[in-house]
PDB file of C-alpha atoms in Angstrom:
ATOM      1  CA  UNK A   1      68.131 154.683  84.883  1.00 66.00           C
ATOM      2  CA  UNK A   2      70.596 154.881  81.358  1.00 78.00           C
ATOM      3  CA  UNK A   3      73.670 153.125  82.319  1.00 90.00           C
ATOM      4  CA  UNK A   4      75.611 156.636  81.548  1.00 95.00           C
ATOM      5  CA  UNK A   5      74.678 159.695  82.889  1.00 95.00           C
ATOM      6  CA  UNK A   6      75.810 163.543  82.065  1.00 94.00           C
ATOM      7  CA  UNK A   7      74.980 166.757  82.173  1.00 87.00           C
ATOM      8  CA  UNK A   8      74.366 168.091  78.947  1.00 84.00           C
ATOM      9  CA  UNK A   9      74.878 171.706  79.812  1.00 85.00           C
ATOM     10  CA  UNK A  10      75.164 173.587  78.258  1.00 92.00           C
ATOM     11  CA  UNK A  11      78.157 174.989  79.899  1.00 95.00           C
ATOM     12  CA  UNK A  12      79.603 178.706  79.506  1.00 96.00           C
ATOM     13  CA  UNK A  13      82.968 179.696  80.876  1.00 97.00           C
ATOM     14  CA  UNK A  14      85.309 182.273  80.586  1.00 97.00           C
ATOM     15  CA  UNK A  15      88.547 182.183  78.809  1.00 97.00           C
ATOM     16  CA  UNK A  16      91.286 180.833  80.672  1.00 97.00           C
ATOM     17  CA  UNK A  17      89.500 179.366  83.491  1.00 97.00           C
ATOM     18  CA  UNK A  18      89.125 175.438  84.844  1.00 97.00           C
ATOM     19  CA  UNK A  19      86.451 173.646  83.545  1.00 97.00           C
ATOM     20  CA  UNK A  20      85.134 170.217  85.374  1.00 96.00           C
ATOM     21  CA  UNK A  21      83.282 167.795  83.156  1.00 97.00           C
ATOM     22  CA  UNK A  22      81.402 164.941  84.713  1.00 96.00           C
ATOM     23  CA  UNK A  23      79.910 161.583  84.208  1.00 97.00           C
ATOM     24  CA  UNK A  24      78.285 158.955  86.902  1.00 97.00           C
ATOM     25  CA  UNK A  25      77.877 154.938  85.145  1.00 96.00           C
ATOM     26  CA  UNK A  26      76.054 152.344  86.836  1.00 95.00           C
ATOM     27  CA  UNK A  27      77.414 149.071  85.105  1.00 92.00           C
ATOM     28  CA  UNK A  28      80.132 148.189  87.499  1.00 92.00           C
ATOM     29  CA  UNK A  29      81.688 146.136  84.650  1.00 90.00           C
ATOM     30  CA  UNK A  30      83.142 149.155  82.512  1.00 92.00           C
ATOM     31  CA  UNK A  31      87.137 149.003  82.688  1.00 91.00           C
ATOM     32  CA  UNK A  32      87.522 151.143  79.581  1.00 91.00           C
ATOM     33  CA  UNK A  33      86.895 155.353  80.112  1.00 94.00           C
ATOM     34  CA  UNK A  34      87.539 157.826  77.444  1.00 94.00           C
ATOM     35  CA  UNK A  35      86.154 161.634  76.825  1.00 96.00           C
ATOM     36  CA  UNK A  36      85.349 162.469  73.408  1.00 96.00           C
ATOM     37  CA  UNK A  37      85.296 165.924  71.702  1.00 97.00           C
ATOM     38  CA  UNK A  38      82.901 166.587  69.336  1.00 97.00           C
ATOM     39  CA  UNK A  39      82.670 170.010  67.220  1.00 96.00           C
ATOM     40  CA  UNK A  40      79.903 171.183  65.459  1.00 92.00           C
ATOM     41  CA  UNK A  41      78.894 168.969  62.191  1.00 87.00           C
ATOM     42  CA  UNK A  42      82.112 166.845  63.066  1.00 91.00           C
ATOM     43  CA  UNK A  43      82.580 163.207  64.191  1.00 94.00           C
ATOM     44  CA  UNK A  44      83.744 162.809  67.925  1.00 95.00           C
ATOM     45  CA  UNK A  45      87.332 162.581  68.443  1.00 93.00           C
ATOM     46  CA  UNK A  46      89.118 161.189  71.177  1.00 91.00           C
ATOM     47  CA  UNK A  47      90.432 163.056  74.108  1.00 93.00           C
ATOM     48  CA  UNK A  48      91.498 161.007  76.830  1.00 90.00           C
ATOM     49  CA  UNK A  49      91.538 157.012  77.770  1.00 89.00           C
ATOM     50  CA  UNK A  50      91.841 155.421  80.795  1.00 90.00           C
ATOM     51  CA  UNK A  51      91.923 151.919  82.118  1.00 87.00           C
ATOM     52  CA  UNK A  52      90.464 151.315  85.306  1.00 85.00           C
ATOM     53  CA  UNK A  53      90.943 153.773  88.106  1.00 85.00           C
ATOM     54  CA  UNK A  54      92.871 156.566  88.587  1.00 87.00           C
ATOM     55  CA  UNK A  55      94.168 160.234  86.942  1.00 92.00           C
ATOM     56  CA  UNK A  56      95.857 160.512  83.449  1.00 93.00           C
ATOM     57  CA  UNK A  57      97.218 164.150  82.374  1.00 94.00           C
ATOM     58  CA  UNK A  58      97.467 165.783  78.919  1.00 93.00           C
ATOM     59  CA  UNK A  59      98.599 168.773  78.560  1.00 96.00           C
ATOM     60  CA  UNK A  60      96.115 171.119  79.800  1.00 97.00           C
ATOM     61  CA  UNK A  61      93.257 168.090  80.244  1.00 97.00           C
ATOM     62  CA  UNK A  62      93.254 165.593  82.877  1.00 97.00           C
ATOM     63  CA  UNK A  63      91.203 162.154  83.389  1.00 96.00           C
ATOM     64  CA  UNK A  64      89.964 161.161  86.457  1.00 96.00           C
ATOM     65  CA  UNK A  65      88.380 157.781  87.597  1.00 96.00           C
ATOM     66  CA  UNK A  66      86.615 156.767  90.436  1.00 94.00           C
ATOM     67  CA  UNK A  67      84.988 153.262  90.168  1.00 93.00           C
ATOM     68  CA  UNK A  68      84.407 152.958  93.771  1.00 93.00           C
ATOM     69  CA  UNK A  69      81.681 156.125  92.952  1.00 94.00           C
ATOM     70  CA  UNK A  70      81.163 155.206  89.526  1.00 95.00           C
ATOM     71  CA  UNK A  71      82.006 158.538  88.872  1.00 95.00           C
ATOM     72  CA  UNK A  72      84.286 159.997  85.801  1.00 96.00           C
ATOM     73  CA  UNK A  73      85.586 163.644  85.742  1.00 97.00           C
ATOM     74  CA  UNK A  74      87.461 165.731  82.944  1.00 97.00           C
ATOM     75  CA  UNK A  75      89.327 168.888  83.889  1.00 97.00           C
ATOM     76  CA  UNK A  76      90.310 171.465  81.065  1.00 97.00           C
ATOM     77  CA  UNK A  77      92.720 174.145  82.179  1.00 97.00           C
ATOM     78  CA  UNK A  78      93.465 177.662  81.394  1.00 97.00           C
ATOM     79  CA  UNK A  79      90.254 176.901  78.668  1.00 97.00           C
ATOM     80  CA  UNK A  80      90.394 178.244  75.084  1.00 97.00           C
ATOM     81  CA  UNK A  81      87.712 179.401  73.068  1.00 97.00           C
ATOM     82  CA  UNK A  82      88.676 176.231  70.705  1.00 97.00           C
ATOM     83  CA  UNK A  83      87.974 174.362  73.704  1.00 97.00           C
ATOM     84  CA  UNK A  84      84.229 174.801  72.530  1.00 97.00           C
ATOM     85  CA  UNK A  85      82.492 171.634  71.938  1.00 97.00           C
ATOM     86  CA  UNK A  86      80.130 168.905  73.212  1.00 97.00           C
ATOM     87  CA  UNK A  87      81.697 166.513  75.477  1.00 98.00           C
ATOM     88  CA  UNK A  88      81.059 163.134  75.446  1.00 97.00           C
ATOM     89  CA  UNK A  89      82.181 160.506  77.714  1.00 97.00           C
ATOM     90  CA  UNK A  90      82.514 156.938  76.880  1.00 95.00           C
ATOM     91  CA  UNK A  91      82.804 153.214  78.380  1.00 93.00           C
ATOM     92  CA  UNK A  92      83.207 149.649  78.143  1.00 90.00           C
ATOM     93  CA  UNK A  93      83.810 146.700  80.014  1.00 86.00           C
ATOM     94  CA  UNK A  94      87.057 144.368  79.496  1.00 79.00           C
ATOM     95  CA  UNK A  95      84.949 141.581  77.867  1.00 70.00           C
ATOM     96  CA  UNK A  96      86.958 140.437  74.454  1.00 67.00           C
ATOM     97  CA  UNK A  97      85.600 140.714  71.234  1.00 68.00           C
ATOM     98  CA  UNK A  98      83.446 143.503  70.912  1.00 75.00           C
ATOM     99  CA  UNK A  99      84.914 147.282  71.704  1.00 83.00           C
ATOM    100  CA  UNK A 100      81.220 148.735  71.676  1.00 89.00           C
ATOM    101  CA  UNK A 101      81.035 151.961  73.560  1.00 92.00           C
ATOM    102  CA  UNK A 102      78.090 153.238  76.118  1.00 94.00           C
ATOM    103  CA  UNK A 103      77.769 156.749  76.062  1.00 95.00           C
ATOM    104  CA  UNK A 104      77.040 159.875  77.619  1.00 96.00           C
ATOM    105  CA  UNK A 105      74.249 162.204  76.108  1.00 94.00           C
ATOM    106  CA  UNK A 106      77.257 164.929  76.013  1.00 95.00           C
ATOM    107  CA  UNK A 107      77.631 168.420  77.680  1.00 96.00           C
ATOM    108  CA  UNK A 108      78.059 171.238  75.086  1.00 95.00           C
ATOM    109  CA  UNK A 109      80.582 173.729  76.498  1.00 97.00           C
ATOM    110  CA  UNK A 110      81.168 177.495  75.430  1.00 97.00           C
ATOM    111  CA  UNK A 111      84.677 179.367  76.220  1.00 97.00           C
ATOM    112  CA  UNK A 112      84.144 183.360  75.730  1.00 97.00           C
ATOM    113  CA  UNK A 113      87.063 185.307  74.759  1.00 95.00           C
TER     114      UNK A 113
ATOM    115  CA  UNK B   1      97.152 158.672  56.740  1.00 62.00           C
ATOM    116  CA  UNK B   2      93.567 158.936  55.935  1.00 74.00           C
ATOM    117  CA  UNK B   3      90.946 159.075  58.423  1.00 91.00           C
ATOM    118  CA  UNK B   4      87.377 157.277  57.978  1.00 95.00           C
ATOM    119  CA  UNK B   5      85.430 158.367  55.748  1.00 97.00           C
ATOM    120  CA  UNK B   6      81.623 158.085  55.220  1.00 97.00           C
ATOM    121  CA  UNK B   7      79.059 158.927  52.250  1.00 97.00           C
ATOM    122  CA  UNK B   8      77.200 160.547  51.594  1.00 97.00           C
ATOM    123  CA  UNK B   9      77.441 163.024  54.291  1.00 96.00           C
ATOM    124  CA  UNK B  10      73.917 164.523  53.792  1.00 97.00           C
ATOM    125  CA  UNK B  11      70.833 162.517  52.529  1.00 96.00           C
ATOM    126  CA  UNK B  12      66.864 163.440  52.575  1.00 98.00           C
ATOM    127  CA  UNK B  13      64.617 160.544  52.041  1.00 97.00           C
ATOM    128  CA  UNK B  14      60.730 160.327  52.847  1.00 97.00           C
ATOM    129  CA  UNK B  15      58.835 157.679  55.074  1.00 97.00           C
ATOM    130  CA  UNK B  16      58.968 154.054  53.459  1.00 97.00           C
ATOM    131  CA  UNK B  17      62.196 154.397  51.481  1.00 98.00           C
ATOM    132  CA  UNK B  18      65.388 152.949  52.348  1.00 98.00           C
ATOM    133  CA  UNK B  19      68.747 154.121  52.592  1.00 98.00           C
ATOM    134  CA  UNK B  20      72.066 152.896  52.192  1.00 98.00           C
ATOM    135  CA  UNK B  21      75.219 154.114  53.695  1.00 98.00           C
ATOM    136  CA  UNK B  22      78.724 153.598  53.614  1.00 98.00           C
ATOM    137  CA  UNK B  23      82.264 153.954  55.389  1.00 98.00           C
ATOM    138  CA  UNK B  24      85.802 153.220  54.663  1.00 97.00           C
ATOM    139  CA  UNK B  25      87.761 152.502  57.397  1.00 96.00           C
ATOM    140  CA  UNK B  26      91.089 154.124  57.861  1.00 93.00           C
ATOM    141  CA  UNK B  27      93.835 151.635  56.175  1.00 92.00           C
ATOM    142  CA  UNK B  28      94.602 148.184  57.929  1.00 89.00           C
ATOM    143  CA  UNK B  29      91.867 148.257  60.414  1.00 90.00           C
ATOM    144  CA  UNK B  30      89.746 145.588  60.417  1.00 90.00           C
ATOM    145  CA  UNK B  31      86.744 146.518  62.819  1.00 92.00           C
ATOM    146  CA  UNK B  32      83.966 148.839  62.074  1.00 95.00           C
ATOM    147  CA  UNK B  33      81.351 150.456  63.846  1.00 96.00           C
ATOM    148  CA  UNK B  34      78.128 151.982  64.023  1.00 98.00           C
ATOM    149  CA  UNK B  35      76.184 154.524  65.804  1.00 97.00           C
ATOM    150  CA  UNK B  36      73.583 156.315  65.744  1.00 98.00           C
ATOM    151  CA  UNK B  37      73.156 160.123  67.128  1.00 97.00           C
ATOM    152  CA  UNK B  38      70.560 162.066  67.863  1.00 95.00           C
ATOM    153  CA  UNK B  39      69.622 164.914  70.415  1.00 90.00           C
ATOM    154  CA  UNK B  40      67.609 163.042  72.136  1.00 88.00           C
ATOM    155  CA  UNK B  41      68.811 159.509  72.990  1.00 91.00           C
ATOM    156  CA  UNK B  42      72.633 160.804  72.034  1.00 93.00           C
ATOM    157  CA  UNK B  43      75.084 158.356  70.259  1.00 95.00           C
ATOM    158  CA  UNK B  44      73.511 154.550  70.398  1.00 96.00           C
ATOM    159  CA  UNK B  45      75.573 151.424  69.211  1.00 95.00           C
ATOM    160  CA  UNK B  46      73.911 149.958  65.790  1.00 97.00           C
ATOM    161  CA  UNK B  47      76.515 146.930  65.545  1.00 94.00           C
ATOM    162  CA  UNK B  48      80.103 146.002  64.684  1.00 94.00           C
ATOM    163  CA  UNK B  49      81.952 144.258  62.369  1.00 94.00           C
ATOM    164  CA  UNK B  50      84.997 142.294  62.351  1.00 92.00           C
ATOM    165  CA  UNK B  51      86.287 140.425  59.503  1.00 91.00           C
ATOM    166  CA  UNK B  52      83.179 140.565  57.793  1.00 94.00           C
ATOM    167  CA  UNK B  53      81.538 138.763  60.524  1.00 94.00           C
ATOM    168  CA  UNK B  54      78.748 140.932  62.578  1.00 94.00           C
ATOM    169  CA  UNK B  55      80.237 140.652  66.403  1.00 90.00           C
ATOM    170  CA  UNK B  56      78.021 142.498  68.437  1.00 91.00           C
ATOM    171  CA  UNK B  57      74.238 144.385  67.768  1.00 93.00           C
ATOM    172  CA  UNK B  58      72.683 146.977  69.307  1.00 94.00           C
ATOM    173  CA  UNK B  59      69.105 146.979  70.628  1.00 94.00           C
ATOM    174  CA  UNK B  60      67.473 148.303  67.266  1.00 96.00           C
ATOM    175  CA  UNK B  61      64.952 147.152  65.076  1.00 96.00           C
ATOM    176  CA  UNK B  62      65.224 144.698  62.026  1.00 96.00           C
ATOM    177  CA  UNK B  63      65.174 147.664  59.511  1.00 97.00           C
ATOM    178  CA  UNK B  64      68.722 148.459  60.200  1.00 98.00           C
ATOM    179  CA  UNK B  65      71.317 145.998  59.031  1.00 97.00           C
ATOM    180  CA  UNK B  66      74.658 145.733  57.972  1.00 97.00           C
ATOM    181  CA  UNK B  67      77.546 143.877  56.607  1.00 97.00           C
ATOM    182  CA  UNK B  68      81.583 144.616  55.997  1.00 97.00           C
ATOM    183  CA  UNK B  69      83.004 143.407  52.936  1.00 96.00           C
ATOM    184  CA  UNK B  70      86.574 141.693  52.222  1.00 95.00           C
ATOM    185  CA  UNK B  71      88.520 145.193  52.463  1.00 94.00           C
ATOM    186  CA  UNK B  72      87.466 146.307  55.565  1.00 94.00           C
ATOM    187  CA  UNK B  73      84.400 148.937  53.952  1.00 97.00           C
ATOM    188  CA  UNK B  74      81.236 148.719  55.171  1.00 98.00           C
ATOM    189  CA  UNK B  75      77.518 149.322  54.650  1.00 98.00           C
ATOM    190  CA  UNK B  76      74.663 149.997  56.442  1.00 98.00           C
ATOM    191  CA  UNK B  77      70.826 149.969  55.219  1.00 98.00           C
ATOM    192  CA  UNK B  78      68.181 151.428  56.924  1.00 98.00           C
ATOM    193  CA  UNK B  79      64.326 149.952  55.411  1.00 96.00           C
ATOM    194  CA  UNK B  80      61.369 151.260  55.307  1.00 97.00           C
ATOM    195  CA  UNK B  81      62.473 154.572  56.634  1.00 97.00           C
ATOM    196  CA  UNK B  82      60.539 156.164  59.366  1.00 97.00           C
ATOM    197  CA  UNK B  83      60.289 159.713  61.033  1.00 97.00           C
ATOM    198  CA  UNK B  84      62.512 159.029  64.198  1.00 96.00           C
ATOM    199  CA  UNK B  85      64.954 157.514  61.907  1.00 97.00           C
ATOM    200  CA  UNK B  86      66.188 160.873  60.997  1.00 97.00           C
ATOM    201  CA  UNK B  87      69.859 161.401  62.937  1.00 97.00           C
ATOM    202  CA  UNK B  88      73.537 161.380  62.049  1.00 97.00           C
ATOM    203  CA  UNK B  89      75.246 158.148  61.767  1.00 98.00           C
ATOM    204  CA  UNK B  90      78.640 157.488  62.530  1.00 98.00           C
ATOM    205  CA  UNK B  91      81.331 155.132  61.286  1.00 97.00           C
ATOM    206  CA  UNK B  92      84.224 154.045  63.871  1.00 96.00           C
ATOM    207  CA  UNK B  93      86.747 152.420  62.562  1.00 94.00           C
ATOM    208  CA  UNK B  94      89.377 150.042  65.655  1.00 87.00           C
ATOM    209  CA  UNK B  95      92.405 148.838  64.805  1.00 75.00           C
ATOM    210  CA  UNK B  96      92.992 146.342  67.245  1.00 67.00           C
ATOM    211  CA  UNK B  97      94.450 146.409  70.904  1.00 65.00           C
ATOM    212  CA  UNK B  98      93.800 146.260  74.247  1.00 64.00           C
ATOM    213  CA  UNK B  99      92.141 150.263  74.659  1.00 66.00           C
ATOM    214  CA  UNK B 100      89.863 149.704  71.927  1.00 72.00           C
ATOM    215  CA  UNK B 101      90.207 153.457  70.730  1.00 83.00           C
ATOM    216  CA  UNK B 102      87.536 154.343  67.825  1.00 89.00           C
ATOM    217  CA  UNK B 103      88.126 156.657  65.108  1.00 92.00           C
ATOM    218  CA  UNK B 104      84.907 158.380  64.169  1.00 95.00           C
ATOM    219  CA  UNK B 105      84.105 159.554  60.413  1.00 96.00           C
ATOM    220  CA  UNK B 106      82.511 163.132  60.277  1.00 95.00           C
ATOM    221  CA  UNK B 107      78.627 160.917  60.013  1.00 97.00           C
ATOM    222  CA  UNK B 108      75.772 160.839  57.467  1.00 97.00           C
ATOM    223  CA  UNK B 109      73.215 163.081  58.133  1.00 97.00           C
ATOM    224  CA  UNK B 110      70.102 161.169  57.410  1.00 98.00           C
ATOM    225  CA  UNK B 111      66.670 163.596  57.280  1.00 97.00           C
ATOM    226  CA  UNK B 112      63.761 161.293  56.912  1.00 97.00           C
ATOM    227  CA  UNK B 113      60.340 163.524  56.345  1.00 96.00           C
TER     228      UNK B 113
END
């Protein structure tokens, strides 16, 4: 079992509507959560941290954690077609002196006009 | 303020060469990075740098090393290339604090036939 898992899609939608991303972890010691967004030929760029449990709203994207499931959810609302890209969802535990990340594979997501 | 940046971005080698890449980190950050991405396994820590002292190392072979140098940059060399080696590697760069956010460079494209 990979310590990360996610769906990799791929993922169609139409404009404007709510899009739920989702990943489930297994290492109970991961503190750290972020989603990345990665375009085509780009480096991945990040979206949203959180620390620990809880909800965390940006604009039109909102992070969700769960540790008691192990489970970590991005919502997109009112999607754009810019909102096309892979996914990815990240983690790490609170250990100091290292910041290396366990990934998801990614879920590729398409918004049609 | 300039992101990170990474050379070359594309490079085709053939089985048993070796390759060399490189990042600059964005300005004042001393911690680098790097991962490698393919479709398959998705993004995988390599290792990470601090100071010019290696802090943390994936689970890869001996054929991939690195090392940072005085200002920050860094370099990673893959030996004796093989097949499966082909993949895009990414640069992070951190610049310190508790959410240990990582700025990605757009990757090296490495095509090994």
């Amino acid at each position: 079992q990979k310590e990360v898992e996610q769906d990799p899609g791929p993922l169609s939608v139409p404009e404007g509507a709510i899009v739920s991303l989702n990943c489930t972890y297994s290492n109970s010691a991961f503190q750290y959560f972020m989603w990345y967004r990665q375009y085509s030929r780009k480096g991945p760029e990040l979206l949203m941290y959180t620390y620990s449990s809880g909800n965390k709203e940006d604009g039109r994207f909102t992070a969700q954690v769960d540790k008691s499931s192990k489970y970590i959810s991005l919502f997109i609302r009112d999607s754009q077609p810019s909102d096309s890209a892979t996914y990815l969802c990240a983690m790490r535990g609170s250990g100091a002196g290292s910041y290396q990340l366990t990934f998801g594979k990614g879920t590729k997501l398409s918004v049609i006009p | 303020k300039a992101g990170v940046t990474q050379t070359p971005r594309y490079l085709i080698k053939t089985r048993g060469q070796q390759v060399t890449l490189s990042c600059s980190p964005i300005s004042g950050h001393r911690s680098v990075s790097w991962y490698q991405q393919t479709p398959g396994q998705g993004l995988q820590f390599l290792f990470e740098y601090f100071s010019e002292t290696q802090r943390n190392k994936g689970n890869f072979p001996g054929r991939f090393s690195g090392r940072q140098f005085s200002n920050s940059r860094s370099e990673m060399n893959v030996s004796t290339l093989e097949l499966g080696d082909s993949a895009l590697y990414l640069c992070a760069s951190q610049g310190g604090g508790a959410s240990g956010e990582l700025f990605f460079g757009e990757g090296s494209r490495l095509t090994v036939l």
